[in-house]
Amino acid sequence: MAGASKAVADSRANLPFVYRQYSAEQLKQVLYKMYLIRRFEEGAEESYMRGLIHGTMHLSIGQEASAMGICMPLGEDDQITSTHRGHGHCIAKGAEVKRMFAEFFGKTTGYCKGRGGSMHIADVAKGNLGANGIVGGGIPIAVGAALSSKMMKTGKVVVSFFGDGANNEGAFHEALNMAAVWKLPVIFVCENNGYGMSTSTARSTAVKNIADRAAAYSMPGVIVNGNIFSEVAEASYKAVERARAGEGPTLIESKTYRHRGHSKSDRNRYRTKEEIEDWMSNRDPITLFENELREFGFIDDKGIEAIRNGVAQEIADGIEFAKASPSPDVSETGNYVYTEQA
């Protein structure tokens, strides 16, 4: 038996980091959540098309490995700030899809009582300090949370998600500089999907890689393939360990791609159909992760099918929960919006 155990250990030693660090059950849960993120957004998109959801939304379909990989090493007490394209971050940090659907539907059972909608979901109990409709708006908030963690000695690590468009905002540079000066426990995660709205990073950003800008603020700059879960999770793990050890911030550039347009009003005239199809067919993060799990013996086709069925049921139940939930009363319009006077 000892020889068999050693053989298993030796075989695992050659696998990518996450397959040595995490159990089969943990990795299956990652796949479940990656499917949950995608099916949630597809369900939200369908509900929008049927007139059940109003306004707009920004979908992260195609970026699931980035959200899950970054959040994998985080504990429940650790915190994140998110973006207008933040549904995946919410779910990766532990949000319930039924309450997210309720928020989309403008119902009182939503995370923000139906007042926030797609771009402003927050779940402070799970460490999600909130999505932000302002480009780069969450970055200085994360630095503030990290400063609080350091001063109060809570041990919390803070992750700030932002898109490639935010790296040219002044807040990005100010926040990175301050975090580096004070060696704050914060991780800056740029999800570079190639386009800030309709403008490519090649046309908007002077440096080839956004992670190159880390050198100006004396912190590590790490580039990962954002569609390969194992790469993202390993980079996040190292950055979290560095932050917890008091060594300061890290900038991670997760190179990924959104399958949908910038928002529901985007007609995709700045990208070719061939480009989109290539990413969807050959670099889909869920397919890539499934293939690795199969190859390394962590799951079989039956297990994958069970995950898909479980996710489908959770999504269907979540939509029904949102439909059945009460709408806010007009007399309560100002509640949860303004601070009540003593």
mmCIF file of C-alpha atoms in Angstrom:
data_model
loop_
_atom_site.group_PDB
_atom_site.id
_atom_site.type_symbol
_atom_site.label_atom_id
_atom_site.label_comp_id
_atom_site.label_asym_id
_atom_site.label_seq_id
_atom_site.Cartn_x
_atom_site.Cartn_y
_atom_site.Cartn_z
ATOM 1 C CA MET A 1 0.000 0.000 0.000
ATOM 2 C CA ALA A 2 2.874 2.349 0.803
ATOM 3 C CA GLY A 3 4.320 1.770 -2.646
ATOM 4 C CA ALA A 4 0.975 2.520 -4.289
ATOM 5 C CA SER A 5 0.631 5.747 -2.282
ATOM 6 C CA LYS A 6 4.119 6.811 -3.330
ATOM 7 C CA ALA A 7 3.284 6.109 -6.978
ATOM 8 C CA VAL A 8 0.193 8.321 -6.728
ATOM 9 C CA ALA A 9 2.225 11.077 -5.051
ATOM 10 C CA ASP A 10 4.919 10.856 -7.719
ATOM 11 C CA SER A 11 2.348 11.064 -10.514
ATOM 12 C CA ARG A 12 0.759 14.153 -8.930
ATOM 13 C CA ALA A 13 4.155 15.817 -8.538
ATOM 14 C CA ASN A 14 4.313 16.435 -12.281
ATOM 15 C CA LEU A 15 0.872 18.019 -12.507
ATOM 16 C CA PRO A 16 0.206 21.790 -12.606
ATOM 17 C CA PHE A 17 0.115 23.531 -9.224
ATOM 18 C CA VAL A 18 -3.638 23.467 -8.574
ATOM 19 C CA TYR A 19 -3.863 19.702 -9.094
ATOM 20 C CA ARG A 20 -1.287 19.250 -6.357
ATOM 21 C CA GLN A 21 -2.664 21.925 -4.042
ATOM 22 C CA TYR A 22 -6.392 21.167 -4.126
ATOM 23 C CA SER A 23 -8.503 18.030 -3.797
ATOM 24 C CA ALA A 24 -10.640 16.481 -6.526
ATOM 25 C CA GLU A 25 -13.775 17.670 -4.738
ATOM 26 C CA GLN A 26 -12.490 21.243 -4.579
ATOM 27 C CA LEU A 27 -11.655 21.208 -8.284
ATOM 28 C CA LYS A 28 -15.051 19.758 -9.165
ATOM 29 C CA GLN A 29 -16.599 22.613 -7.208
ATOM 30 C CA VAL A 30 -14.561 25.035 -9.309
ATOM 31 C CA LEU A 31 -15.995 23.509 -12.483
ATOM 32 C CA TYR A 32 -19.488 23.715 -10.972
ATOM 33 C CA LYS A 33 -19.040 27.414 -10.235
ATOM 34 C CA MET A 34 -17.571 28.143 -13.667
ATOM 35 C CA TYR A 35 -20.697 26.614 -15.187
ATOM 36 C CA LEU A 36 -22.825 28.500 -12.664
ATOM 37 C CA ILE A 37 -21.294 31.817 -13.732
ATOM 38 C CA ARG A 38 -21.907 31.095 -17.406
ATOM 39 C CA ARG A 39 -25.424 29.748 -17.010
ATOM 40 C CA PHE A 40 -26.327 32.637 -14.715
ATOM 41 C CA GLU A 41 -25.301 35.145 -17.352
ATOM 42 C CA GLU A 42 -27.020 33.194 -20.120
ATOM 43 C CA GLY A 43 -30.143 33.071 -17.944
ATOM 44 C CA ALA A 44 -29.916 36.809 -17.293
ATOM 45 C CA GLU A 45 -29.423 37.450 -21.009
ATOM 46 C CA GLU A 46 -32.466 35.360 -21.896
ATOM 47 C CA SER A 47 -34.551 37.102 -19.230
ATOM 48 C CA TYR A 48 -33.480 40.453 -20.679
ATOM 49 C CA MET A 49 -34.533 39.367 -24.180
ATOM 50 C CA ARG A 50 -37.936 38.293 -22.804
ATOM 51 C CA GLY A 51 -38.464 41.685 -21.165
ATOM 52 C CA LEU A 52 -38.175 40.403 -17.594
ATOM 53 C CA ILE A 53 -35.059 42.519 -16.949
ATOM 54 C CA HIS A 54 -34.716 46.157 -17.957
ATOM 55 C CA GLY A 55 -31.768 48.468 -18.507
ATOM 56 C CA THR A 56 -28.536 46.856 -19.638
ATOM 57 C CA MET A 57 -25.898 44.395 -18.470
ATOM 58 C CA HIS A 58 -22.251 43.600 -19.100
ATOM 59 C CA LEU A 59 -21.587 39.881 -19.470
ATOM 60 C CA SER A 60 -18.326 38.102 -18.669
ATOM 61 C CA ILE A 61 -19.068 34.932 -20.645
ATOM 62 C CA GLY A 62 -15.641 33.608 -21.632
ATOM 63 C CA GLN A 63 -13.864 34.967 -18.535
ATOM 64 C CA GLU A 64 -14.965 32.371 -15.964
ATOM 65 C CA ALA A 65 -11.490 30.936 -15.290
ATOM 66 C CA SER A 66 -10.198 34.375 -14.382
ATOM 67 C CA ALA A 67 -12.806 35.012 -11.684
ATOM 68 C CA MET A 68 -12.566 31.517 -10.212
ATOM 69 C CA GLY A 69 -8.786 31.309 -10.370
ATOM 70 C CA ILE A 70 -8.255 34.600 -8.575
ATOM 71 C CA CYS A 71 -10.798 33.852 -5.837
ATOM 72 C CA MET A 72 -9.676 30.243 -5.272
ATOM 73 C CA PRO A 73 -7.077 31.037 -2.549
ATOM 74 C CA LEU A 74 -9.256 33.608 -0.783
ATOM 75 C CA GLY A 75 -11.021 32.968 2.498
ATOM 76 C CA GLU A 76 -14.511 34.191 3.339
ATOM 77 C CA ASP A 77 -13.063 37.077 5.376
ATOM 78 C CA ASP A 78 -10.903 38.277 2.492
ATOM 79 C CA GLN A 79 -12.441 41.029 0.388
ATOM 80 C CA ILE A 80 -12.868 41.997 -3.253
ATOM 81 C CA THR A 81 -13.951 45.017 -5.233
ATOM 82 C CA SER A 82 -15.550 44.383 -8.600
ATOM 83 C CA THR A 83 -16.540 46.079 -11.857
ATOM 84 C CA HIS A 84 -19.517 46.661 -14.123
ATOM 85 C CA ARG A 85 -18.657 43.195 -15.542
ATOM 86 C CA GLY A 86 -18.728 41.581 -12.120
ATOM 87 C CA HIS A 87 -21.254 38.743 -12.001
ATOM 88 C CA GLY A 88 -18.493 36.130 -12.145
ATOM 89 C CA HIS A 89 -16.619 37.782 -9.284
ATOM 90 C CA CYS A 90 -19.773 37.743 -7.145
ATOM 91 C CA ILE A 91 -20.394 34.033 -7.692
ATOM 92 C CA ALA A 92 -16.720 33.138 -7.283
ATOM 93 C CA LYS A 93 -16.783 34.905 -3.891
ATOM 94 C CA GLY A 94 -19.816 32.951 -2.745
ATOM 95 C CA ALA A 95 -22.919 34.860 -3.846
ATOM 96 C CA GLU A 96 -26.241 33.012 -4.228
ATOM 97 C CA VAL A 97 -27.546 33.145 -7.794
ATOM 98 C CA LYS A 98 -31.176 33.324 -6.641
ATOM 99 C CA ARG A 99 -30.486 36.606 -4.826
ATOM 100 C CA MET A 100 -28.510 37.865 -7.820
ATOM 101 C CA PHE A 101 -31.437 37.110 -10.130
ATOM 102 C CA ALA A 102 -33.760 38.854 -7.667
ATOM 103 C CA GLU A 103 -31.520 41.924 -7.816
ATOM 104 C CA PHE A 104 -31.638 41.860 -11.627
ATOM 105 C CA PHE A 105 -35.428 41.596 -11.497
ATOM 106 C CA GLY A 106 -35.612 44.592 -9.114
ATOM 107 C CA LYS A 107 -37.055 42.547 -6.251
ATOM 108 C CA THR A 108 -36.756 43.102 -2.504
ATOM 109 C CA THR A 109 -34.992 39.751 -2.000
ATOM 110 C CA GLY A 110 -32.043 40.913 -4.102
ATOM 111 C CA TYR A 111 -28.667 41.736 -2.587
ATOM 112 C CA CYS A 112 -29.384 45.459 -2.721
ATOM 113 C CA LYS A 113 -33.168 45.180 -2.273
ATOM 114 C CA GLY A 114 -33.578 45.538 -6.040
ATOM 115 C CA ARG A 115 -32.014 49.000 -6.093
ATOM 116 C CA GLY A 116 -28.583 48.132 -7.483
ATOM 117 C CA GLY A 117 -29.266 45.945 -10.484
ATOM 118 C CA SER A 118 -26.573 44.335 -12.584
ATOM 119 C CA MET A 119 -23.723 46.765 -11.950
ATOM 120 C CA HIS A 120 -23.967 47.293 -8.188
ATOM 121 C CA ILE A 121 -24.264 43.921 -6.472
ATOM 122 C CA ALA A 122 -22.549 43.793 -3.088
ATOM 123 C CA ASP A 123 -22.383 41.020 -0.485
ATOM 124 C CA VAL A 124 -20.362 42.399 2.405
ATOM 125 C CA ALA A 125 -20.966 39.298 4.551
ATOM 126 C CA LYS A 126 -18.981 37.258 2.007
ATOM 127 C CA GLY A 127 -16.317 39.917 1.532
ATOM 128 C CA ASN A 128 -17.697 41.379 -1.707
ATOM 129 C CA LEU A 129 -17.471 45.143 -1.218
ATOM 130 C CA GLY A 130 -19.416 45.726 -4.385
ATOM 131 C CA ALA A 131 -19.330 46.125 -8.127
ATOM 132 C CA ASN A 132 -18.765 49.611 -9.497
ATOM 133 C CA GLY A 133 -20.073 51.279 -12.620
ATOM 134 C CA ILE A 134 -17.179 53.766 -12.636
ATOM 135 C CA VAL A 135 -14.166 52.559 -14.625
ATOM 136 C CA GLY A 136 -11.398 52.046 -12.084
ATOM 137 C CA GLY A 137 -13.714 53.098 -9.261
ATOM 138 C CA GLY A 138 -13.101 50.007 -7.157
ATOM 139 C CA ILE A 139 -9.302 50.245 -7.183
ATOM 140 C CA PRO A 140 -8.872 53.001 -4.541
ATOM 141 C CA ILE A 141 -11.654 51.416 -2.464
ATOM 142 C CA ALA A 142 -9.629 48.196 -2.350
ATOM 143 C CA VAL A 143 -6.553 50.131 -1.237
ATOM 144 C CA GLY A 144 -8.600 51.699 1.548
ATOM 145 C CA ALA A 145 -9.840 48.278 2.652
ATOM 146 C CA ALA A 146 -6.279 46.950 2.584
ATOM 147 C CA LEU A 147 -5.071 49.892 4.671
ATOM 148 C CA SER A 148 -7.819 49.114 7.185
ATOM 149 C CA SER A 149 -6.714 45.470 7.273
ATOM 150 C CA LYS A 150 -3.108 46.422 7.939
ATOM 151 C CA MET A 151 -3.891 49.016 10.614
ATOM 152 C CA MET A 152 -6.395 46.779 12.425
ATOM 153 C CA LYS A 153 -4.244 43.665 11.930
ATOM 154 C CA THR A 154 -7.207 41.596 10.697
ATOM 155 C CA GLY A 155 -5.104 39.518 8.304
ATOM 156 C CA LYS A 156 -7.524 40.179 5.438
ATOM 157 C CA VAL A 157 -6.271 40.278 1.860
ATOM 158 C CA VAL A 158 -8.102 42.478 -0.647
ATOM 159 C CA VAL A 159 -8.410 41.825 -4.389
ATOM 160 C CA SER A 160 -9.341 44.574 -6.825
ATOM 161 C CA PHE A 161 -10.709 43.410 -10.173
ATOM 162 C CA PHE A 162 -10.673 45.892 -13.051
ATOM 163 C CA GLY A 163 -10.620 45.854 -16.840
ATOM 164 C CA ASP A 164 -7.916 46.911 -19.253
ATOM 165 C CA GLY A 165 -9.622 50.263 -19.790
ATOM 166 C CA ALA A 166 -8.997 51.179 -16.142
ATOM 167 C CA ASN A 167 -5.220 50.951 -16.403
ATOM 168 C CA ASN A 168 -5.112 54.373 -18.058
ATOM 169 C CA GLU A 169 -7.129 56.042 -15.301
ATOM 170 C CA GLY A 170 -5.357 58.220 -12.762
ATOM 171 C CA ALA A 171 -6.883 56.257 -9.885
ATOM 172 C CA PHE A 172 -5.020 53.141 -11.058
ATOM 173 C CA HIS A 173 -1.616 54.805 -10.797
ATOM 174 C CA GLU A 174 -2.357 56.621 -7.545
ATOM 175 C CA ALA A 175 -3.666 53.440 -5.920
ATOM 176 C CA LEU A 176 -0.735 51.258 -6.997
ATOM 177 C CA ASN A 177 1.745 53.841 -5.753
ATOM 178 C CA MET A 178 0.080 54.179 -2.359
ATOM 179 C CA ALA A 179 -0.267 50.415 -1.935
ATOM 180 C CA ALA A 180 3.418 49.923 -2.704
ATOM 181 C CA VAL A 181 4.614 52.736 -0.417
ATOM 182 C CA TRP A 182 2.683 51.284 2.519
ATOM 183 C CA LYS A 183 3.122 47.605 1.529
ATOM 184 C CA LEU A 184 -0.583 46.943 1.735
ATOM 185 C CA PRO A 185 -2.139 43.451 1.453
ATOM 186 C CA VAL A 186 -3.873 44.119 -1.866
ATOM 187 C CA ILE A 187 -3.782 42.349 -5.213
ATOM 188 C CA PHE A 188 -4.584 44.287 -8.363
ATOM 189 C CA VAL A 189 -6.137 42.063 -11.029
ATOM 190 C CA CYS A 190 -6.486 43.448 -14.539
ATOM 191 C CA GLU A 191 -8.809 41.268 -16.592
ATOM 192 C CA ASN A 192 -7.531 42.243 -20.005
ATOM 193 C CA ASN A 193 -10.131 41.039 -22.503
ATOM 194 C CA GLY A 194 -8.535 43.055 -25.290
ATOM 195 C CA TYR A 195 -11.072 45.862 -25.532
ATOM 196 C CA GLY A 196 -12.096 48.834 -23.426
ATOM 197 C CA MET A 197 -15.615 49.186 -24.827
ATOM 198 C CA SER A 198 -14.750 49.204 -28.550
ATOM 199 C CA THR A 199 -11.121 50.329 -28.321
ATOM 200 C CA SER A 200 -8.383 47.703 -28.331
ATOM 201 C CA THR A 201 -5.601 47.865 -25.746
ATOM 202 C CA ALA A 202 -3.089 48.014 -28.602
ATOM 203 C CA ARG A 203 -4.539 51.404 -29.582
ATOM 204 C CA SER A 204 -5.085 52.781 -26.079
ATOM 205 C CA THR A 205 -2.141 51.640 -23.974
ATOM 206 C CA ALA A 206 1.523 52.566 -24.529
ATOM 207 C CA VAL A 207 3.036 49.442 -22.955
ATOM 208 C CA LYS A 208 2.650 46.004 -24.544
ATOM 209 C CA ASN A 209 1.556 44.374 -21.285
ATOM 210 C CA ILE A 210 -0.355 46.118 -18.540
ATOM 211 C CA ALA A 211 1.606 44.067 -15.995
ATOM 212 C CA ASP A 212 4.746 45.908 -17.201
ATOM 213 C CA ARG A 213 3.497 48.938 -15.306
ATOM 214 C CA ALA A 214 4.076 47.152 -11.992
ATOM 215 C CA ALA A 215 7.803 47.935 -12.235
ATOM 216 C CA ALA A 216 7.088 51.651 -11.810
ATOM 217 C CA TYR A 217 5.556 50.905 -8.405
ATOM 218 C CA SER A 218 8.127 48.366 -7.191
ATOM 219 C CA MET A 219 5.790 45.388 -7.132
ATOM 220 C CA PRO A 220 5.686 42.091 -9.055
ATOM 221 C CA GLY A 221 3.885 42.183 -12.384
ATOM 222 C CA VAL A 222 2.565 38.775 -13.428
ATOM 223 C CA ILE A 223 1.013 37.828 -16.778
ATOM 224 C CA VAL A 224 -1.215 34.754 -17.002
ATOM 225 C CA ASN A 225 -3.415 33.128 -19.603
ATOM 226 C CA GLY A 226 -6.752 34.118 -18.112
ATOM 227 C CA ASN A 227 -8.542 31.244 -19.804
ATOM 228 C CA ILE A 228 -6.473 28.560 -18.081
ATOM 229 C CA PHE A 229 -7.718 28.138 -14.525
ATOM 230 C CA SER A 230 -4.542 26.510 -13.217
ATOM 231 C CA GLU A 231 -2.367 29.438 -14.361
ATOM 232 C CA VAL A 232 -4.623 32.058 -12.802
ATOM 233 C CA ALA A 233 -5.044 30.174 -9.518
ATOM 234 C CA GLU A 234 -1.295 29.647 -9.108
ATOM 235 C CA ALA A 235 -0.541 33.329 -9.671
ATOM 236 C CA SER A 236 -3.287 34.312 -7.240
ATOM 237 C CA TYR A 237 -2.050 31.862 -4.594
ATOM 238 C CA LYS A 238 1.473 33.303 -4.722
ATOM 239 C CA ALA A 239 0.177 36.884 -4.597
ATOM 240 C CA VAL A 240 -2.091 36.100 -1.632
ATOM 241 C CA GLU A 241 0.779 34.446 0.254
ATOM 242 C CA ARG A 242 2.976 37.473 -0.452
ATOM 243 C CA ALA A 243 0.277 39.857 0.791
ATOM 244 C CA ARG A 244 -0.366 37.848 3.966
ATOM 245 C CA ALA A 245 3.342 37.821 4.717
ATOM 246 C CA GLY A 246 3.393 41.620 4.720
ATOM 247 C CA GLU A 247 5.423 41.880 1.522
ATOM 248 C CA GLY A 248 2.955 44.156 -0.226
ATOM 249 C CA PRO A 249 0.888 44.223 -3.417
ATOM 250 C CA THR A 250 1.044 42.359 -6.732
ATOM 251 C CA LEU A 251 -0.316 43.300 -10.154
ATOM 252 C CA ILE A 252 -1.731 40.325 -12.091
ATOM 253 C CA GLU A 253 -2.710 40.720 -15.729
ATOM 254 C CA SER A 254 -5.183 38.009 -16.693
ATOM 255 C CA LYS A 255 -5.358 37.915 -20.488
ATOM 256 C CA THR A 256 -8.805 36.712 -21.463
ATOM 257 C CA TYR A 257 -11.714 37.466 -23.811
ATOM 258 C CA ARG A 258 -15.408 38.267 -23.568
ATOM 259 C CA HIS A 259 -17.594 36.310 -25.977
ATOM 260 C CA ARG A 260 -20.350 38.919 -25.900
ATOM 261 C CA GLY A 261 -20.155 42.628 -26.640
ATOM 262 C CA HIS A 262 -19.293 45.340 -24.159
ATOM 263 C CA SER A 263 -22.960 45.577 -23.156
ATOM 264 C CA LYS A 264 -26.334 44.603 -24.582
ATOM 265 C CA SER A 265 -26.242 47.652 -26.879
ATOM 266 C CA ASP A 266 -22.915 46.619 -28.454
ATOM 267 C CA ARG A 267 -23.224 45.653 -32.138
ATOM 268 C CA ASN A 268 -19.672 44.227 -32.268
ATOM 269 C CA ARG A 269 -18.570 46.144 -35.346
ATOM 270 C CA TYR A 270 -14.990 46.509 -34.081
ATOM 271 C CA ARG A 271 -14.348 42.731 -33.956
ATOM 272 C CA THR A 272 -14.522 40.139 -36.695
ATOM 273 C CA LYS A 273 -16.747 37.091 -36.473
ATOM 274 C CA GLU A 274 -13.646 34.972 -37.091
ATOM 275 C CA GLU A 275 -11.888 36.427 -34.046
ATOM 276 C CA ILE A 276 -14.852 35.784 -31.771
ATOM 277 C CA GLU A 277 -15.368 32.264 -33.128
ATOM 278 C CA ASP A 278 -11.701 31.404 -32.613
ATOM 279 C CA TRP A 279 -11.846 32.330 -28.942
ATOM 280 C CA MET A 280 -15.165 30.554 -28.423
ATOM 281 C CA SER A 281 -14.139 27.366 -30.218
ATOM 282 C CA ASN A 282 -10.463 26.996 -29.335
ATOM 283 C CA ARG A 283 -9.882 28.923 -26.106
ATOM 284 C CA ASP A 284 -13.054 28.504 -24.084
ATOM 285 C CA PRO A 285 -12.022 28.378 -20.391
ATOM 286 C CA ILE A 286 -14.645 25.837 -19.309
ATOM 287 C CA THR A 287 -13.749 23.423 -22.100
ATOM 288 C CA LEU A 288 -10.029 23.803 -21.344
ATOM 289 C CA PHE A 289 -10.583 23.101 -17.642
ATOM 290 C CA GLU A 290 -12.828 20.124 -18.329
ATOM 291 C CA ASN A 291 -10.194 18.642 -20.613
ATOM 292 C CA GLU A 292 -7.520 18.984 -17.922
ATOM 293 C CA LEU A 293 -9.739 17.433 -15.247
ATOM 294 C CA ARG A 294 -10.417 14.465 -17.530
ATOM 295 C CA GLU A 295 -6.783 14.102 -18.583
ATOM 296 C CA PHE A 296 -5.512 14.061 -15.003
ATOM 297 C CA GLY A 297 -8.229 11.673 -13.809
ATOM 298 C CA PHE A 298 -10.147 14.066 -11.549
ATOM 299 C CA ILE A 299 -13.504 13.609 -13.294
ATOM 300 C CA ASP A 300 -15.219 11.579 -16.006
ATOM 301 C CA ASP A 301 -18.003 12.356 -18.472
ATOM 302 C CA LYS A 302 -20.649 11.152 -16.024
ATOM 303 C CA GLY A 303 -19.330 13.550 -13.375
ATOM 304 C CA ILE A 304 -19.347 16.459 -15.817
ATOM 305 C CA GLU A 305 -22.922 15.688 -16.834
ATOM 306 C CA ALA A 306 -23.977 15.641 -13.179
ATOM 307 C CA ILE A 307 -22.412 19.077 -12.675
ATOM 308 C CA ARG A 308 -24.192 20.476 -15.719
ATOM 309 C CA ASN A 309 -27.534 19.107 -14.536
ATOM 310 C CA GLY A 310 -27.021 20.464 -11.034
ATOM 311 C CA VAL A 311 -26.213 23.914 -12.361
ATOM 312 C CA ALA A 312 -29.216 23.902 -14.701
ATOM 313 C CA GLN A 313 -31.508 23.135 -11.768
ATOM 314 C CA GLU A 314 -29.978 25.840 -9.567
ATOM 315 C CA ILE A 315 -30.399 28.419 -12.337
ATOM 316 C CA ALA A 316 -34.018 27.420 -12.992
ATOM 317 C CA ASP A 317 -34.792 27.582 -9.266
ATOM 318 C CA GLY A 318 -33.062 30.971 -9.014
ATOM 319 C CA ILE A 319 -35.146 32.492 -11.802
ATOM 320 C CA GLU A 320 -38.364 31.165 -10.259
ATOM 321 C CA PHE A 321 -37.308 32.590 -6.885
ATOM 322 C CA ALA A 322 -36.778 36.003 -8.490
ATOM 323 C CA LYS A 323 -40.113 35.898 -10.328
ATOM 324 C CA ALA A 324 -41.993 34.996 -7.149
ATOM 325 C CA SER A 325 -40.266 37.606 -4.959
ATOM 326 C CA PRO A 326 -42.082 40.842 -4.093
ATOM 327 C CA SER A 327 -41.340 44.130 -5.798
ATOM 328 C CA PRO A 328 -40.473 47.184 -3.675
ATOM 329 C CA ASP A 329 -43.383 49.348 -2.600
ATOM 330 C CA VAL A 330 -43.384 52.860 -4.033
ATOM 331 C CA SER A 331 -43.666 54.287 -0.515
ATOM 332 C CA GLU A 332 -40.260 52.722 0.302
ATOM 333 C CA THR A 333 -38.391 54.240 -2.653
ATOM 334 C CA GLY A 334 -35.988 56.174 -0.433
ATOM 335 C CA ASN A 335 -35.256 53.281 1.942
ATOM 336 C CA TYR A 336 -31.725 51.805 1.815
ATOM 337 C CA VAL A 337 -30.640 54.719 -0.371
ATOM 338 C CA TYR A 338 -30.108 57.587 2.065
ATOM 339 C CA THR A 339 -28.811 57.486 5.627
ATOM 340 C CA GLU A 340 -31.596 57.903 8.139
ATOM 341 C CA GLN A 341 -31.216 60.940 10.366
ATOM 342 C CA ALA A 342 -30.952 60.303 14.092
#
